[in-house]
Amino acid sequence: MKKVYVIGAGVEGQEGFSGRALDLINQATRLFGSEHLLALFPKFSGEKVVVDSNASGLLERLNVEKGISVILATGDPLFFSIGRYLLRNLPGECLEFVPNVSSVQYAFAKIKEPWDDAVFISAEGRGIKGSVDRVVANNKAAVLTDKVNTPAAIAEEMIRRGRDGYAAYLCENLGTAEERIVVTDVRGLLENKAAPLNVLILIKEYEGGGDDYIPSLGIPDEEFSTTKHLITKEEIRVVTLAKLNLRHDMILWDVGAGSGSVSIEADSLLPNGRIFAIERNAEYVGFIKENLNRFNARHVTLVEGEAPTVFDDLPDPDRVFIGGSGGNLWDILEAVDGRLPAEGRIVLNATTLDTLTAANEFFDNAGYQVEVTTINIARTRPLTDYKMFEAYNPVFIVVAVKD
């Protein structure tokens, strides 16, 4: 097959074409691209072929046409553009790419912010939930939005999760006479109707004077927003995380997340993984949102609703922690068993013999390898004349590994 040249157009009015790009276009027999891009070359003497967003008929034309073919794209053809589609369908040796400045590069230049540490997200490919998952897992993100996944819709999802601690830069109609850059925050995006052509840049702003939270195991209980009996105690939490035997890229379900303390501590252990904190109680959901922001949890997604009903929308887990079941323990375990892979692991914290007995019965019937550890903790009472110990109720940590 003959060579096909894929040339990027810069932001109109700001970046022109290089000399090499113009030479290739002048030598071309035909020019492929959108109507907007083809209009940049009114004096082109060859054939102009309009290509729609689905690239309908493009491959067929490229395979049969003779002469030099040039495809016009916006910015960098390999950045959320037609380049990926062409590489999937044509031999790499037949393609040559001539990139230009992308809208994202231009947007970062306008707000005077380095972009080498940013993640780039196309909302069209990921949807709202997938896009926000990526945003909250990073300090800096550039989002290419669409008609459905608008900046306001992204903001609504971030606020719903309690992850709205970001500065927002809404960069619209870049390089045109209608160019506008709105500097605001996540909640401010709700009040701004964005132009269809926009780049949304989100940069994390840390609380507490900008001090980063340094991850560590065994966060003191009093640092979490919670009620007295809701939290998994510090020492129990550390043993529980050890029993989960987490690997850096796993998916963890935290069922009955309560204050979110287990999810938050697991966050630093899963730098390439994902954690879903599942909670049905509205009051507890408020605590989780506060704690996710306070500890800058990167990989935790709050899932509001009843287990096991909410499991259908989640990816299959590698590990499952059950801190509370709301009276649905058997149903939860059956649903988890249907999604957990071989060698997957469930860790369940039981504070009553009833829960311990029910869990053991299920795991025995389902053929799991089971280990139970009893943890008894006593702490000295602060601010007393004598060092007296205050004992806590024992906790049974059940570890079940699927054959």
XYZ file of C-alpha atoms in Angstrom:
403
model
C 0.000 0.000 0.000
C 1.187 3.575 -0.727
C 2.190 6.018 1.997
C -0.570 8.031 3.707
C 0.323 11.276 5.467
C -1.668 12.342 8.524
C -1.131 16.020 9.294
C -2.270 17.884 12.391
C -3.686 21.402 12.281
C -2.847 23.631 15.236
C -5.276 25.804 17.142
C -6.666 28.115 14.480
C -5.209 31.601 14.576
C -2.352 30.499 16.827
C -0.354 27.694 15.257
C 0.159 27.359 11.505
C 1.394 24.383 9.512
C 5.092 23.596 9.273
C 6.930 23.935 5.985
C 7.051 20.154 5.610
C 3.311 19.853 6.252
C 2.542 22.484 3.608
C 4.869 20.793 1.079
C 3.064 17.460 1.579
C -0.339 19.119 1.198
C 0.758 20.904 -2.000
C 1.991 17.595 -3.457
C -1.147 15.678 -2.494
C -3.556 14.270 -5.052
C -6.422 14.378 -2.565
C -7.095 15.863 0.849
C -9.256 14.108 3.455
C -10.704 15.862 6.510
C -13.645 17.638 8.091
C -15.295 20.525 6.251
C -13.724 22.918 8.758
C -10.189 21.688 8.078
C -10.616 21.408 4.310
C -11.755 25.036 4.263
C -8.266 26.054 5.430
C -7.042 25.273 1.893
C -9.422 27.030 -0.515
C -6.850 27.010 -3.354
C -6.043 23.286 -3.138
C -6.102 21.982 -6.726
C -6.675 18.302 -5.993
C -9.744 16.454 -4.781
C -11.203 17.278 -1.362
C -12.969 14.444 0.461
C -15.100 15.228 3.523
C -14.641 12.667 6.326
C -17.278 12.434 9.077
C -16.585 11.690 12.758
C -16.919 7.944 12.123
C -14.424 8.022 9.222
C -17.055 6.316 7.062
C -15.644 5.066 3.769
C -12.146 6.424 4.477
C -10.322 3.082 4.452
C -11.977 1.998 1.207
C -10.878 5.205 -0.536
C -7.322 4.948 0.772
C -7.007 1.371 -0.489
C -8.068 2.091 -4.062
C -6.887 5.646 -4.743
C -3.567 6.366 -6.460
C -1.266 9.308 -5.851
C -0.476 11.036 -2.560
C -3.207 11.057 0.105
C -3.160 13.488 3.029
C -5.513 13.239 5.996
C -6.047 16.404 8.024
C -6.652 16.072 11.780
C -6.719 18.530 14.661
C -3.631 19.031 16.813
C -1.776 15.763 17.292
C -3.391 12.962 15.222
C -2.274 10.430 17.856
C -3.916 12.272 20.765
C -7.585 11.215 21.049
C -7.829 11.535 17.300
C -7.943 9.551 14.065
C -4.396 8.218 14.424
C -5.402 5.337 16.692
C -8.127 4.239 14.262
C -5.719 4.303 11.331
C -3.056 2.293 13.168
C -5.627 -0.373 14.026
C -6.635 -0.769 10.393
C -3.550 0.019 8.298
C 0.089 -1.169 8.420
C 2.233 1.195 10.452
C 4.864 1.437 7.702
C 2.246 2.976 5.391
C 1.508 5.861 7.754
C 3.462 9.001 8.528
C 2.246 11.417 11.197
C 3.047 15.144 11.275
C 1.753 16.447 14.630
C 0.877 19.995 15.617
C -0.019 21.764 18.876
C -3.102 20.176 20.440
C -5.949 22.034 22.129
C -4.834 20.613 25.483
C -1.283 21.927 25.082
C -2.688 25.308 24.086
C -5.053 25.336 27.085
C -2.248 24.647 29.567
C -0.173 27.400 27.961
C -3.044 29.877 28.348
C -3.458 29.155 32.069
C 0.355 29.107 32.519
C 0.455 25.637 34.061
C 2.924 22.777 33.302
C 1.192 19.744 31.800
C 3.858 17.022 31.957
C 2.326 15.709 35.213
C -1.298 15.730 34.025
C -3.522 12.844 32.934
C -5.613 13.192 29.791
C -9.157 11.881 29.669
C -11.714 11.637 26.897
C -15.146 11.649 28.516
C -16.680 10.359 25.299
C -14.815 7.078 25.672
C -15.162 6.644 29.450
C -18.476 8.245 30.396
C -19.075 10.227 33.580
C -18.151 7.562 36.142
C -15.033 6.402 34.328
C -13.871 9.963 33.749
C -14.326 10.984 37.377
C -12.582 7.795 38.530
C -9.521 8.992 36.628
C -9.795 12.603 37.782
C -9.943 11.842 41.511
C -7.047 9.374 41.211
C -4.757 12.222 40.126
C -3.724 15.739 41.094
C -4.074 17.249 37.636
C -6.343 16.253 34.757
C -7.366 17.564 31.356
C -10.782 16.343 30.230
C -12.113 16.440 26.675
C -15.866 16.645 27.207
C -18.817 16.027 24.875
C -22.515 16.917 24.611
C -23.566 14.344 27.245
C -20.525 14.298 29.511
C -20.383 18.062 29.995
C -18.232 19.968 32.513
C -21.363 20.486 34.641
C -22.169 16.756 34.568
C -18.599 15.920 35.602
C -18.858 18.475 38.417
C -22.137 16.959 39.647
C -20.544 13.506 39.888
C -17.487 14.858 41.712
C -19.698 16.718 44.199
C -21.838 13.598 44.702
C -18.692 11.699 45.670
C -17.495 14.493 47.941
C -14.421 15.012 45.728
C -14.864 18.660 44.775
C -11.562 20.033 46.112
C -10.233 21.018 42.681
C -9.550 24.301 40.931
C -11.272 24.305 37.540
C -10.275 25.973 34.280
C -12.936 25.869 31.581
C -11.182 26.658 28.291
C -13.656 27.316 25.462
C -13.363 27.915 21.693
C -9.589 28.060 21.876
C -7.831 30.058 19.170
C -11.021 31.697 17.915
C -12.559 35.132 18.395
C -14.924 33.544 20.958
C -12.082 32.159 23.085
C -12.941 32.263 26.801
C -11.201 30.842 29.857
C -13.240 30.651 33.072
C -11.288 30.199 36.303
C -13.519 28.708 38.998
C -13.926 25.619 41.178
C -15.915 22.393 40.774
C -19.125 23.900 42.164
C -18.679 26.934 39.924
C -18.860 24.654 36.876
C -22.540 24.069 37.678
C -23.218 27.755 37.041
C -21.369 27.948 33.706
C -22.916 26.616 30.531
C -19.889 25.428 28.573
C -19.433 25.917 24.850
C -19.443 22.648 22.847
C -15.722 23.089 22.049
C -13.936 23.059 25.387
C -11.100 21.610 27.412
C -11.677 21.210 31.154
C -8.575 21.316 33.363
C -8.901 20.238 37.007
C -6.103 20.720 39.550
C -6.287 19.331 43.074
C -6.179 21.847 45.908
C -5.093 20.359 49.229
C -6.733 21.248 52.517
C -4.936 22.276 55.683
C -2.730 24.975 54.184
C -1.692 22.808 51.276
C 0.072 20.091 53.290
C -0.058 16.714 51.595
C -1.319 13.774 53.572
C 1.473 11.201 53.858
C 0.028 7.653 53.614
C 0.703 5.351 56.540
C -0.898 2.310 58.121
C -2.623 2.610 61.454
C -4.185 6.065 61.178
C -5.430 7.026 64.663
C -9.188 6.545 65.004
C -9.783 10.114 66.126
C -8.534 11.498 62.784
C -11.583 10.096 60.987
C -14.996 11.736 60.890
C -17.231 9.054 62.387
C -19.415 7.994 65.271
C -17.957 6.140 68.244
C -18.950 2.591 67.287
C -18.777 2.933 63.508
C -15.062 2.718 62.806
C -12.895 -0.373 62.413
C -10.371 0.202 65.206
C -6.835 1.141 64.254
C -5.195 -2.157 65.304
C -7.973 -4.263 63.742
C -7.652 -2.241 60.546
C -3.944 -2.982 60.180
C -4.412 -6.729 60.706
C -7.378 -6.724 58.311
C -5.303 -5.101 55.563
C -2.549 -7.648 56.122
C -5.064 -10.496 55.813
C -6.421 -9.050 52.556
C -2.975 -9.657 51.016
C -3.353 -6.805 48.529
C -1.365 -6.447 45.308
C -0.785 -3.043 43.719
C -3.233 -3.473 40.817
C -6.177 -5.257 42.460
C -9.857 -4.312 42.692
C -11.172 -4.204 46.267
C -14.795 -4.070 47.376
C -15.288 -2.582 50.869
C -18.815 -3.685 51.807
C -20.407 -1.754 54.665
C -17.649 0.856 54.501
C -18.907 2.874 57.497
C -16.417 5.723 57.859
C -14.325 4.498 54.916
C -11.274 3.896 57.121
C -10.337 0.537 55.535
C -10.740 1.918 51.999
C -8.636 4.969 52.840
C -5.785 2.925 54.295
C -5.958 0.481 51.374
C -5.670 3.410 48.948
C -1.914 3.739 49.442
C -1.480 -0.032 48.991
C -3.241 -0.077 45.601
C -1.477 2.598 43.498
C -2.648 0.952 40.279
C -5.861 -0.570 41.612
C -9.405 0.530 42.386
C -11.426 0.492 45.599
C -15.217 0.646 45.851
C -16.505 1.777 49.250
C -20.101 0.529 49.477
C -22.426 2.081 52.056
C -26.226 2.334 52.324
C -26.584 4.621 55.367
C -26.899 8.300 54.363
C -25.250 9.534 57.568
C -22.271 7.229 57.071
C -22.003 8.306 53.416
C -21.453 11.856 54.688
C -18.601 10.649 56.892
C -17.005 8.793 53.973
C -17.109 11.897 51.766
C -15.438 13.980 54.470
C -12.734 11.378 55.016
C -11.997 10.867 51.311
C -11.289 14.579 50.976
C -9.390 14.816 54.243
C -6.964 12.016 53.356
C -6.834 12.768 49.620
C -7.784 9.196 48.712
C -6.925 8.686 45.044
C -8.410 5.357 44.030
C -11.577 5.100 46.137
C -15.035 5.351 44.559
C -17.985 5.811 46.901
C -20.935 3.563 45.980
C -24.168 4.569 47.703
C -26.744 1.817 48.028
C -27.671 -1.588 49.369
C -25.418 -4.611 48.979
C -25.676 -6.875 47.046
C -27.981 -4.852 44.733
C -25.245 -2.352 43.794
C -22.763 -5.075 42.822
C -24.131 -5.308 39.263
C -22.510 -2.014 38.235
C -19.065 -2.824 39.677
C -16.111 -4.586 38.052
C -15.292 -8.059 39.389
C -13.281 -7.917 42.627
C -9.962 -9.560 43.462
C -10.493 -8.928 47.172
C -13.605 -8.237 49.256
C -13.732 -6.837 52.774
C -17.030 -7.100 54.641
C -17.220 -4.809 57.639
C -21.014 -4.729 57.802
C -23.808 -6.592 56.092
C -27.004 -4.885 57.259
C -28.628 -8.270 57.880
C -27.939 -9.445 54.296
C -24.802 -11.484 54.972
C -25.866 -14.663 53.167
C -27.105 -12.773 50.083
C -23.922 -10.695 50.009
C -21.684 -13.763 50.233
C -23.624 -15.554 47.483
C -23.301 -12.531 45.187
C -19.598 -12.115 45.938
C -18.984 -15.824 45.351
C -20.461 -15.473 41.861
C -18.036 -12.663 40.968
C -14.833 -13.620 42.795
C -12.141 -15.410 40.728
C -10.272 -18.528 41.836
C -7.745 -17.658 44.559
C -9.806 -14.547 45.319
C -10.011 -13.640 48.978
C -12.793 -12.467 51.306
C -11.986 -10.957 54.687
C -14.895 -10.515 57.092
C -14.769 -8.874 60.509
C -17.303 -10.384 62.903
C -18.059 -9.007 66.359
C -20.777 -11.527 67.221
C -20.829 -15.323 67.326
C -23.945 -15.268 65.135
C -22.066 -13.567 62.289
C -19.030 -15.819 62.779
C -21.196 -18.963 62.669
C -23.145 -17.837 59.594
C -19.962 -16.914 57.694
C -18.263 -20.214 58.523
C -21.345 -22.152 57.434
C -21.419 -20.405 54.069
C -17.693 -20.812 53.403
C -17.743 -24.502 54.378
C -20.655 -25.169 52.002
C -18.980 -23.196 49.189
C -15.642 -24.984 49.534
C -13.477 -22.058 50.652
C -10.276 -22.432 52.642
C -11.009 -20.651 55.918
C -8.846 -19.188 58.672
C -10.212 -17.333 61.714
C -8.116 -15.039 63.877
C -9.389 -13.602 67.164
C -8.074 -10.153 68.083
C -8.374 -8.858 71.655
C -7.274 -5.263 72.222
C -6.883 -3.234 75.384
C -5.598 0.342 75.515
C -4.500 2.445 78.438
C -6.887 5.213 79.358
C -5.486 8.680 78.751
C -5.477 11.454 81.345
C -5.815 9.177 84.387
C -3.658 8.904 87.495
C -3.157 5.171 87.022
C -2.361 3.303 83.799
C -5.533 1.261 83.603
C -6.393 -0.761 80.502
C -9.713 -0.394 78.721
C -10.633 -3.580 76.859
C -12.525 -3.628 73.567
C -14.840 -6.364 72.378
C -12.976 -9.172 70.614
C -13.119 -9.214 66.806
C -13.094 -12.395 64.732
C -11.251 -11.861 61.438
C -12.414 -14.480 58.963
C -10.213 -15.062 55.905
C -11.781 -17.170 53.131
C -9.848 -18.083 49.965
C -11.791 -19.404 46.981
C -10.551 -22.693 45.513
